[in-house]
Amino acid sequence: MSEPVGERTLRRWAEALAGGEILVAEAGTGSGKTLAYLIPSVLSGRKTIVSTGTKAEEANVSGKISGKVIAWADSELGAASPIKAKPQLKA
């Protein structure tokens, strides 16, 4: 059985961030790609550029989903969270 797209994308995105690489990924709706790139990006504390296909997805990423990922990192990791200052998310 193959690894789900979201898990494979998350692992590959984390590897790209750690190695200073650029990753271009495309996956279908509902595959888990948004969390797959947001979780490693937030945990890395590094600037990340994300391009979305629609304004609706852009609003979703820059608002609701990113806020939840940041809140999760703060609550789960506390002082160990790599987020020193809250990222400024622009729609």
PDB file of N, CA and C in Angstrom:
ATOM      1  N   MET A   1       0.848  -1.184   0.000  1.00  0.00           N
ATOM      2  CA  MET A   1       0.000   0.000   0.000  1.00  0.00           C
ATOM      3  C   MET A   1       0.887   1.238   0.000  1.00  0.00           C
ATOM      4  N   SER A   2       0.553   2.189  -0.848  1.00  0.00           N
ATOM      5  CA  SER A   2       1.368   3.401  -0.952  1.00  0.00           C
ATOM      6  C   SER A   2       1.018   4.405   0.143  1.00  0.00           C
ATOM      7  N   GLU A   3       1.966   5.285   0.400  1.00  0.00           N
ATOM      8  CA  GLU A   3       1.800   6.334   1.412  1.00  0.00           C
ATOM      9  C   GLU A   3       0.782   7.355   0.903  1.00  0.00           C
ATOM     10  N   PRO A   4      -0.168   7.808   1.764  1.00  0.00           N
ATOM     11  CA  PRO A   4      -1.138   8.822   1.337  1.00  0.00           C
ATOM     12  C   PRO A   4      -0.437  10.098   0.855  1.00  0.00           C
ATOM     13  N   VAL A   5      -1.062  10.776  -0.101  1.00  0.00           N
ATOM     14  CA  VAL A   5      -0.476  11.973  -0.709  1.00  0.00           C
ATOM     15  C   VAL A   5      -0.094  13.017   0.339  1.00  0.00           C
ATOM     16  N   GLY A   6      -0.982  13.298   1.298  1.00  0.00           N
ATOM     17  CA  GLY A   6      -0.693  14.303   2.321  1.00  0.00           C
ATOM     18  C   GLY A   6       0.527  13.965   3.151  1.00  0.00           C
ATOM     19  N   GLU A   7       0.663  12.718   3.541  1.00  0.00           N
ATOM     20  CA  GLU A   7       1.821  12.296   4.343  1.00  0.00           C
ATOM     21  C   GLU A   7       3.101  12.347   3.531  1.00  0.00           C
ATOM     22  N   ARG A   8       3.032  11.921   2.294  1.00  0.00           N
ATOM     23  CA  ARG A   8       4.204  11.950   1.416  1.00  0.00           C
ATOM     24  C   ARG A   8       4.632  13.402   1.164  1.00  0.00           C
ATOM     25  N   THR A   9       3.656  14.280   0.944  1.00  0.00           N
ATOM     26  CA  THR A   9       3.958  15.687   0.705  1.00  0.00           C
ATOM     27  C   THR A   9       4.543  16.334   1.958  1.00  0.00           C
ATOM     28  N   LEU A  10       3.983  16.034   3.122  1.00  0.00           N
ATOM     29  CA  LEU A  10       4.491  16.579   4.382  1.00  0.00           C
ATOM     30  C   LEU A  10       5.952  16.168   4.583  1.00  0.00           C
ATOM     31  N   ARG A  11       6.241  14.902   4.394  1.00  0.00           N
ATOM     32  CA  ARG A  11       7.610  14.402   4.585  1.00  0.00           C
ATOM     33  C   ARG A  11       8.561  15.069   3.592  1.00  0.00           C
ATOM     34  N   ARG A  12       8.155  15.151   2.340  1.00  0.00           N
ATOM     35  CA  ARG A  12       9.015  15.739   1.311  1.00  0.00           C
ATOM     36  C   ARG A  12       9.213  17.240   1.539  1.00  0.00           C
ATOM     37  N   TRP A  13       8.156  17.938   1.979  1.00  0.00           N
ATOM     38  CA  TRP A  13       8.260  19.370   2.254  1.00  0.00           C
ATOM     39  C   TRP A  13       9.215  19.621   3.420  1.00  0.00           C
ATOM     40  N   ALA A  14       9.104  18.821   4.465  1.00  0.00           N
ATOM     41  CA  ALA A  14      10.008  18.960   5.614  1.00  0.00           C
ATOM     42  C   ALA A  14      11.460  18.722   5.192  1.00  0.00           C
ATOM     43  N   GLU A  15      11.674  17.732   4.340  1.00  0.00           N
ATOM     44  CA  GLU A  15      13.027  17.450   3.844  1.00  0.00           C
ATOM     45  C   GLU A  15      13.553  18.628   3.019  1.00  0.00           C
ATOM     46  N   ALA A  16      12.695  19.205   2.166  1.00  0.00           N
ATOM     47  CA  ALA A  16      13.103  20.339   1.340  1.00  0.00           C
ATOM     48  C   ALA A  16      13.472  21.543   2.206  1.00  0.00           C
ATOM     49  N   LEU A  17      12.670  21.820   3.231  1.00  0.00           N
ATOM     50  CA  LEU A  17      12.969  22.934   4.137  1.00  0.00           C
ATOM     51  C   LEU A  17      14.296  22.710   4.848  1.00  0.00           C
ATOM     52  N   ALA A  18      14.497  21.497   5.345  1.00  0.00           N
ATOM     53  CA  ALA A  18      15.729  21.183   6.082  1.00  0.00           C
ATOM     54  C   ALA A  18      16.955  21.283   5.181  1.00  0.00           C
ATOM     55  N   GLY A  19      16.785  20.949   3.906  1.00  0.00           N
ATOM     56  CA  GLY A  19      17.913  20.963   2.984  1.00  0.00           C
ATOM     57  C   GLY A  19      18.064  22.241   2.191  1.00  0.00           C
ATOM     58  N   GLY A  20      17.218  23.238   2.473  1.00  0.00           N
ATOM     59  CA  GLY A  20      17.291  24.497   1.753  1.00  0.00           C
ATOM     60  C   GLY A  20      16.900  24.368   0.291  1.00  0.00           C
ATOM     61  N   GLU A  21      16.049  23.409  -0.004  1.00  0.00           N
ATOM     62  CA  GLU A  21      15.631  23.156  -1.384  1.00  0.00           C
ATOM     63  C   GLU A  21      14.330  23.878  -1.710  1.00  0.00           C
ATOM     64  N   ILE A  22      14.008  23.922  -2.976  1.00  0.00           N
ATOM     65  CA  ILE A  22      12.722  24.424  -3.448  1.00  0.00           C
ATOM     66  C   ILE A  22      11.886  23.211  -3.816  1.00  0.00           C
ATOM     67  N   LEU A  23      10.639  23.218  -3.419  1.00  0.00           N
ATOM     68  CA  LEU A  23       9.748  22.109  -3.752  1.00  0.00           C
ATOM     69  C   LEU A  23       8.515  22.655  -4.453  1.00  0.00           C
ATOM     70  N   VAL A  24       8.195  22.087  -5.578  1.00  0.00           N
ATOM     71  CA  VAL A  24       6.959  22.400  -6.286  1.00  0.00           C
ATOM     72  C   VAL A  24       6.121  21.136  -6.225  1.00  0.00           C
ATOM     73  N   ALA A  25       4.912  21.253  -5.671  1.00  0.00           N
ATOM     74  CA  ALA A  25       4.062  20.079  -5.516  1.00  0.00           C
ATOM     75  C   ALA A  25       2.646  20.398  -5.960  1.00  0.00           C
ATOM     76  N   GLU A  26       2.009  19.431  -6.554  1.00  0.00           N
ATOM     77  CA  GLU A  26       0.624  19.584  -6.984  1.00  0.00           C
ATOM     78  C   GLU A  26      -0.117  18.312  -6.603  1.00  0.00           C
ATOM     79  N   ALA A  27      -1.313  18.496  -6.052  1.00  0.00           N
ATOM     80  CA  ALA A  27      -2.130  17.342  -5.661  1.00  0.00           C
ATOM     81  C   ALA A  27      -3.597  17.745  -5.727  1.00  0.00           C
ATOM     82  N   GLY A  28      -4.443  16.774  -5.815  1.00  0.00           N
ATOM     83  CA  GLY A  28      -5.869  17.020  -5.953  1.00  0.00           C
ATOM     84  C   GLY A  28      -6.529  17.563  -4.699  1.00  0.00           C
ATOM     85  N   THR A  29      -7.744  18.051  -4.874  1.00  0.00           N
ATOM     86  CA  THR A  29      -8.546  18.568  -3.766  1.00  0.00           C
ATOM     87  C   THR A  29      -8.776  17.474  -2.738  1.00  0.00           C
ATOM     88  N   GLY A  30      -8.616  17.828  -1.458  1.00  0.00           N
ATOM     89  CA  GLY A  30      -8.880  16.885  -0.373  1.00  0.00           C
ATOM     90  C   GLY A  30      -7.759  15.907  -0.095  1.00  0.00           C
ATOM     91  N   SER A  31      -6.587  16.144  -0.675  1.00  0.00           N
ATOM     92  CA  SER A  31      -5.470  15.210  -0.494  1.00  0.00           C
ATOM     93  C   SER A  31      -4.644  15.493   0.753  1.00  0.00           C
ATOM     94  N   GLY A  32      -4.892  16.629   1.401  1.00  0.00           N
ATOM     95  CA  GLY A  32      -4.144  16.972   2.610  1.00  0.00           C
ATOM     96  C   GLY A  32      -2.929  17.847   2.357  1.00  0.00           C
ATOM     97  N   LYS A  33      -2.819  18.411   1.171  1.00  0.00           N
ATOM     98  CA  LYS A  33      -1.623  19.182   0.830  1.00  0.00           C
ATOM     99  C   LYS A  33      -1.467  20.471   1.640  1.00  0.00           C
ATOM    100  N   THR A  34      -2.575  21.119   1.995  1.00  0.00           N
ATOM    101  CA  THR A  34      -2.462  22.383   2.734  1.00  0.00           C
ATOM    102  C   THR A  34      -1.774  22.168   4.076  1.00  0.00           C
ATOM    103  N   LEU A  35      -2.241  21.212   4.848  1.00  0.00           N
ATOM    104  CA  LEU A  35      -1.581  20.927   6.125  1.00  0.00           C
ATOM    105  C   LEU A  35      -0.192  20.344   5.900  1.00  0.00           C
ATOM    106  N   ALA A  36      -0.006  19.637   4.795  1.00  0.00           N
ATOM    107  CA  ALA A  36       1.290  19.029   4.503  1.00  0.00           C
ATOM    108  C   ALA A  36       2.388  20.068   4.318  1.00  0.00           C
ATOM    109  N   TYR A  37       2.063  21.240   3.800  1.00  0.00           N
ATOM    110  CA  TYR A  37       3.109  22.264   3.694  1.00  0.00           C
ATOM    111  C   TYR A  37       3.068  23.257   4.843  1.00  0.00           C
ATOM    112  N   LEU A  38       1.897  23.483   5.443  1.00  0.00           N
ATOM    113  CA  LEU A  38       1.832  24.465   6.531  1.00  0.00           C
ATOM    114  C   LEU A  38       2.498  23.980   7.814  1.00  0.00           C
ATOM    115  N   ILE A  39       2.289  22.737   8.184  1.00  0.00           N
ATOM    116  CA  ILE A  39       2.861  22.240   9.448  1.00  0.00           C
ATOM    117  C   ILE A  39       4.387  22.337   9.436  1.00  0.00           C
ATOM    118  N   PRO A  40       5.092  21.773   8.446  1.00  0.00           N
ATOM    119  CA  PRO A  40       6.556  21.922   8.456  1.00  0.00           C
ATOM    120  C   PRO A  40       7.004  23.378   8.335  1.00  0.00           C
ATOM    121  N   SER A  41       6.264  24.180   7.576  1.00  0.00           N
ATOM    122  CA  SER A  41       6.639  25.586   7.407  1.00  0.00           C
ATOM    123  C   SER A  41       6.551  26.337   8.726  1.00  0.00           C
ATOM    124  N   VAL A  42       5.454  26.173   9.441  1.00  0.00           N
ATOM    125  CA  VAL A  42       5.276  26.838  10.729  1.00  0.00           C
ATOM    126  C   VAL A  42       6.319  26.337  11.733  1.00  0.00           C
ATOM    127  N   LEU A  43       6.527  25.039  11.780  1.00  0.00           N
ATOM    128  CA  LEU A  43       7.489  24.479  12.735  1.00  0.00           C
ATOM    129  C   LEU A  43       8.926  24.894  12.417  1.00  0.00           C
ATOM    130  N   SER A  44       9.217  25.154  11.157  1.00  0.00           N
ATOM    131  CA  SER A  44      10.576  25.549  10.792  1.00  0.00           C
ATOM    132  C   SER A  44      10.882  26.981  11.219  1.00  0.00           C
ATOM    133  N   GLY A  45       9.818  27.812  11.345  1.00  0.00           N
ATOM    134  CA  GLY A  45      10.023  29.214  11.678  1.00  0.00           C
ATOM    135  C   GLY A  45      10.595  30.029  10.526  1.00  0.00           C
ATOM    136  N   ARG A  46      10.688  29.430   9.348  1.00  0.00           N
ATOM    137  CA  ARG A  46      11.264  30.099   8.186  1.00  0.00           C
ATOM    138  C   ARG A  46      10.181  30.730   7.323  1.00  0.00           C
ATOM    139  N   LYS A  47      10.571  31.736   6.540  1.00  0.00           N
ATOM    140  CA  LYS A  47       9.646  32.326   5.577  1.00  0.00           C
ATOM    141  C   LYS A  47       9.352  31.291   4.503  1.00  0.00           C
ATOM    142  N   THR A  48       8.094  31.236   4.115  1.00  0.00           N
ATOM    143  CA  THR A  48       7.676  30.284   3.095  1.00  0.00           C
ATOM    144  C   THR A  48       6.760  30.994   2.116  1.00  0.00           C
ATOM    145  N   ILE A  49       6.964  30.775   0.840  1.00  0.00           N
ATOM    146  CA  ILE A  49       6.094  31.335  -0.188  1.00  0.00           C
ATOM    147  C   ILE A  49       5.189  30.219  -0.683  1.00  0.00           C
ATOM    148  N   VAL A  50       3.892  30.508  -0.673  1.00  0.00           N
ATOM    149  CA  VAL A  50       2.903  29.538  -1.114  1.00  0.00           C
ATOM    150  C   VAL A  50       2.058  30.176  -2.200  1.00  0.00           C
ATOM    151  N   SER A  51       1.892  29.478  -3.289  1.00  0.00           N
ATOM    152  CA  SER A  51       1.034  29.942  -4.369  1.00  0.00           C
ATOM    153  C   SER A  51      -0.197  29.046  -4.423  1.00  0.00           C
ATOM    154  N   THR A  52      -1.362  29.651  -4.408  1.00  0.00           N
ATOM    155  CA  THR A  52      -2.601  28.882  -4.456  1.00  0.00           C
ATOM    156  C   THR A  52      -3.297  29.093  -5.797  1.00  0.00           C
ATOM    157  N   GLY A  53      -4.187  28.162  -6.127  1.00  0.00           N
ATOM    158  CA  GLY A  53      -4.876  28.224  -7.406  1.00  0.00           C
ATOM    159  C   GLY A  53      -6.093  29.123  -7.430  1.00  0.00           C
ATOM    160  N   THR A  54      -6.670  29.388  -6.261  1.00  0.00           N
ATOM    161  CA  THR A  54      -7.892  30.190  -6.209  1.00  0.00           C
ATOM    162  C   THR A  54      -7.836  31.181  -5.063  1.00  0.00           C
ATOM    163  N   LYS A  55      -8.638  32.235  -5.165  1.00  0.00           N
ATOM    164  CA  LYS A  55      -8.738  33.216  -4.079  1.00  0.00           C
ATOM    165  C   LYS A  55      -9.313  32.570  -2.821  1.00  0.00           C
ATOM    166  N   ALA A  56     -10.251  31.640  -2.999  1.00  0.00           N
ATOM    167  CA  ALA A  56     -10.852  30.967  -1.839  1.00  0.00           C
ATOM    168  C   ALA A  56      -9.798  30.174  -1.065  1.00  0.00           C
ATOM    169  N   GLU A  57      -8.941  29.467  -1.776  1.00  0.00           N
ATOM    170  CA  GLU A  57      -7.877  28.706  -1.108  1.00  0.00           C
ATOM    171  C   GLU A  57      -6.863  29.647  -0.465  1.00  0.00           C
ATOM    172  N   GLU A  58      -6.565  30.744  -1.119  1.00  0.00           N
ATOM    173  CA  GLU A  58      -5.655  31.737  -0.560  1.00  0.00           C
ATOM    174  C   GLU A  58      -6.183  32.264   0.771  1.00  0.00           C
ATOM    175  N   ALA A  59      -7.469  32.604   0.803  1.00  0.00           N
ATOM    176  CA  ALA A  59      -8.081  33.097   2.037  1.00  0.00           C
ATOM    177  C   ALA A  59      -8.080  32.018   3.114  1.00  0.00           C
ATOM    178  N   ASN A  60      -8.333  30.798   2.716  1.00  0.00           N
ATOM    179  CA  ASN A  60      -8.349  29.677   3.652  1.00  0.00           C
ATOM    180  C   ASN A  60      -6.970  29.469   4.287  1.00  0.00           C
ATOM    181  N   VAL A  61      -5.945  29.490   3.458  1.00  0.00           N
ATOM    182  CA  VAL A  61      -4.577  29.281   3.939  1.00  0.00           C
ATOM    183  C   VAL A  61      -4.115  30.441   4.801  1.00  0.00           C
ATOM    184  N   SER A  62      -4.326  31.664   4.355  1.00  0.00           N
ATOM    185  CA  SER A  62      -3.799  32.819   5.076  1.00  0.00           C
ATOM    186  C   SER A  62      -4.577  33.141   6.342  1.00  0.00           C
ATOM    187  N   GLY A  63      -5.721  32.581   6.500  1.00  0.00           N
ATOM    188  CA  GLY A  63      -6.528  32.876   7.685  1.00  0.00           C
ATOM    189  C   GLY A  63      -6.757  31.686   8.572  1.00  0.00           C
ATOM    190  N   LYS A  64      -7.834  31.022   8.322  1.00  0.00           N
ATOM    191  CA  LYS A  64      -8.337  29.965   9.196  1.00  0.00           C
ATOM    192  C   LYS A  64      -7.333  28.832   9.440  1.00  0.00           C
ATOM    193  N   ILE A  65      -6.792  28.252   8.397  1.00  0.00           N
ATOM    194  CA  ILE A  65      -5.925  27.086   8.563  1.00  0.00           C
ATOM    195  C   ILE A  65      -4.607  27.462   9.220  1.00  0.00           C
ATOM    196  N   SER A  66      -3.969  28.534   8.758  1.00  0.00           N
ATOM    197  CA  SER A  66      -2.687  28.943   9.340  1.00  0.00           C
ATOM    198  C   SER A  66      -2.828  29.259  10.820  1.00  0.00           C
ATOM    199  N   GLY A  67      -3.902  29.939  11.181  1.00  0.00           N
ATOM    200  CA  GLY A  67      -4.146  30.254  12.590  1.00  0.00           C
ATOM    201  C   GLY A  67      -4.266  29.012  13.439  1.00  0.00           C
ATOM    202  N   LYS A  68      -4.922  27.996  12.917  1.00  0.00           N
ATOM    203  CA  LYS A  68      -5.073  26.737  13.660  1.00  0.00           C
ATOM    204  C   LYS A  68      -3.734  26.013  13.813  1.00  0.00           C
ATOM    205  N   VAL A  69      -2.920  26.022  12.769  1.00  0.00           N
ATOM    206  CA  VAL A  69      -1.611  25.367  12.840  1.00  0.00           C
ATOM    207  C   VAL A  69      -0.719  26.093  13.843  1.00  0.00           C
ATOM    208  N   ILE A  70      -0.724  27.418  13.821  1.00  0.00           N
ATOM    209  CA  ILE A  70       0.083  28.203  14.761  1.00  0.00           C
ATOM    210  C   ILE A  70      -0.392  27.967  16.191  1.00  0.00           C
ATOM    211  N   ALA A  71      -1.707  27.961  16.411  1.00  0.00           N
ATOM    212  CA  ALA A  71      -2.248  27.699  17.752  1.00  0.00           C
ATOM    213  C   ALA A  71      -1.860  26.303  18.219  1.00  0.00           C
ATOM    214  N   TRP A  72      -1.922  25.329  17.320  1.00  0.00           N
ATOM    215  CA  TRP A  72      -1.524  23.956  17.673  1.00  0.00           C
ATOM    216  C   TRP A  72      -0.059  23.916  18.092  1.00  0.00           C
ATOM    217  N   ALA A  73       0.825  24.557  17.319  1.00  0.00           N
ATOM    218  CA  ALA A  73       2.256  24.553  17.649  1.00  0.00           C
ATOM    219  C   ALA A  73       2.497  25.198  19.006  1.00  0.00           C
ATOM    220  N   ASP A  74       1.817  26.303  19.270  1.00  0.00           N
ATOM    221  CA  ASP A  74       1.967  26.977  20.565  1.00  0.00           C
ATOM    222  C   ASP A  74       1.498  26.091  21.714  1.00  0.00           C
ATOM    223  N   SER A  75       0.334  25.447  21.548  1.00  0.00           N
ATOM    224  CA  SER A  75      -0.219  24.657  22.648  1.00  0.00           C
ATOM    225  C   SER A  75       0.539  23.351  22.859  1.00  0.00           C
ATOM    226  N   GLU A  76       0.980  22.728  21.777  1.00  0.00           N
ATOM    227  CA  GLU A  76       1.668  21.438  21.894  1.00  0.00           C
ATOM    228  C   GLU A  76       3.135  21.571  22.267  1.00  0.00           C
ATOM    229  N   LEU A  77       3.781  22.622  21.773  1.00  0.00           N
ATOM    230  CA  LEU A  77       5.217  22.754  21.960  1.00  0.00           C
ATOM    231  C   LEU A  77       5.601  23.785  23.006  1.00  0.00           C
ATOM    232  N   GLY A  78       4.689  24.702  23.306  1.00  0.00           N
ATOM    233  CA  GLY A  78       4.959  25.720  24.321  1.00  0.00           C
ATOM    234  C   GLY A  78       6.254  26.458  24.072  1.00  0.00           C
ATOM    235  N   ALA A  79       7.127  26.472  25.068  1.00  0.00           N
ATOM    236  CA  ALA A  79       8.392  27.201  24.971  1.00  0.00           C
ATOM    237  C   ALA A  79       9.308  26.620  23.903  1.00  0.00           C
ATOM    238  N   ALA A  80       9.097  25.354  23.541  1.00  0.00           N
ATOM    239  CA  ALA A  80       9.937  24.713  22.525  1.00  0.00           C
ATOM    240  C   ALA A  80       9.487  25.067  21.110  1.00  0.00           C
ATOM    241  N   SER A  81       8.385  25.781  20.994  1.00  0.00           N
ATOM    242  CA  SER A  81       7.878  26.144  19.666  1.00  0.00           C
ATOM    243  C   SER A  81       8.886  27.031  18.948  1.00  0.00           C
ATOM    244  N   PRO A  82       9.155  26.726  17.671  1.00  0.00           N
ATOM    245  CA  PRO A  82      10.105  27.549  16.918  1.00  0.00           C
ATOM    246  C   PRO A  82       9.532  28.906  16.508  1.00  0.00           C
ATOM    247  N   ILE A  83       8.278  29.133  16.809  1.00  0.00           N
ATOM    248  CA  ILE A  83       7.625  30.372  16.419  1.00  0.00           C
ATOM    249  C   ILE A  83       7.938  31.419  17.490  1.00  0.00           C
ATOM    250  N   LYS A  84       8.844  32.321  17.178  1.00  0.00           N
ATOM    251  CA  LYS A  84       9.235  33.360  18.146  1.00  0.00           C
ATOM    252  C   LYS A  84       8.307  34.559  18.052  1.00  0.00           C
ATOM    253  N   ALA A  85       7.923  34.883  16.857  1.00  0.00           N
ATOM    254  CA  ALA A  85       6.956  35.969  16.626  1.00  0.00           C
ATOM    255  C   ALA A  85       5.917  35.413  15.672  1.00  0.00           C
ATOM    256  N   LYS A  86       4.702  35.795  15.850  1.00  0.00           N
ATOM    257  CA  LYS A  86       3.640  35.285  14.995  1.00  0.00           C
ATOM    258  C   LYS A  86       3.880  35.734  13.552  1.00  0.00           C
ATOM    259  N   PRO A  87       3.815  34.794  12.604  1.00  0.00           N
ATOM    260  CA  PRO A  87       4.015  35.177  11.208  1.00  0.00           C
ATOM    261  C   PRO A  87       2.929  36.143  10.737  1.00  0.00           C
ATOM    262  N   GLN A  88       3.304  37.031   9.859  1.00  0.00           N
ATOM    263  CA  GLN A  88       2.332  37.933   9.256  1.00  0.00           C
ATOM    264  C   GLN A  88       1.859  37.285   7.976  1.00  0.00           C
ATOM    265  N   LEU A  89       0.619  36.898   7.955  1.00  0.00           N
ATOM    266  CA  LEU A  89       0.053  36.212   6.809  1.00  0.00           C
ATOM    267  C   LEU A  89      -0.714  37.206   5.973  1.00  0.00           C
ATOM    268  N   LYS A  90      -0.400  37.258   4.706  1.00  0.00           N
ATOM    269  CA  LYS A  90      -1.043  38.221   3.814  1.00  0.00           C
ATOM    270  C   LYS A  90      -1.889  37.491   2.790  1.00  0.00           C
ATOM    271  N   ALA A  91      -3.100  37.961   2.605  1.00  0.00           N
ATOM    272  CA  ALA A  91      -3.983  37.359   1.591  1.00  0.00           C
ATOM    273  C   ALA A  91      -3.840  38.098   0.297  1.00  0.00           C
TER     274      ALA A  91
END
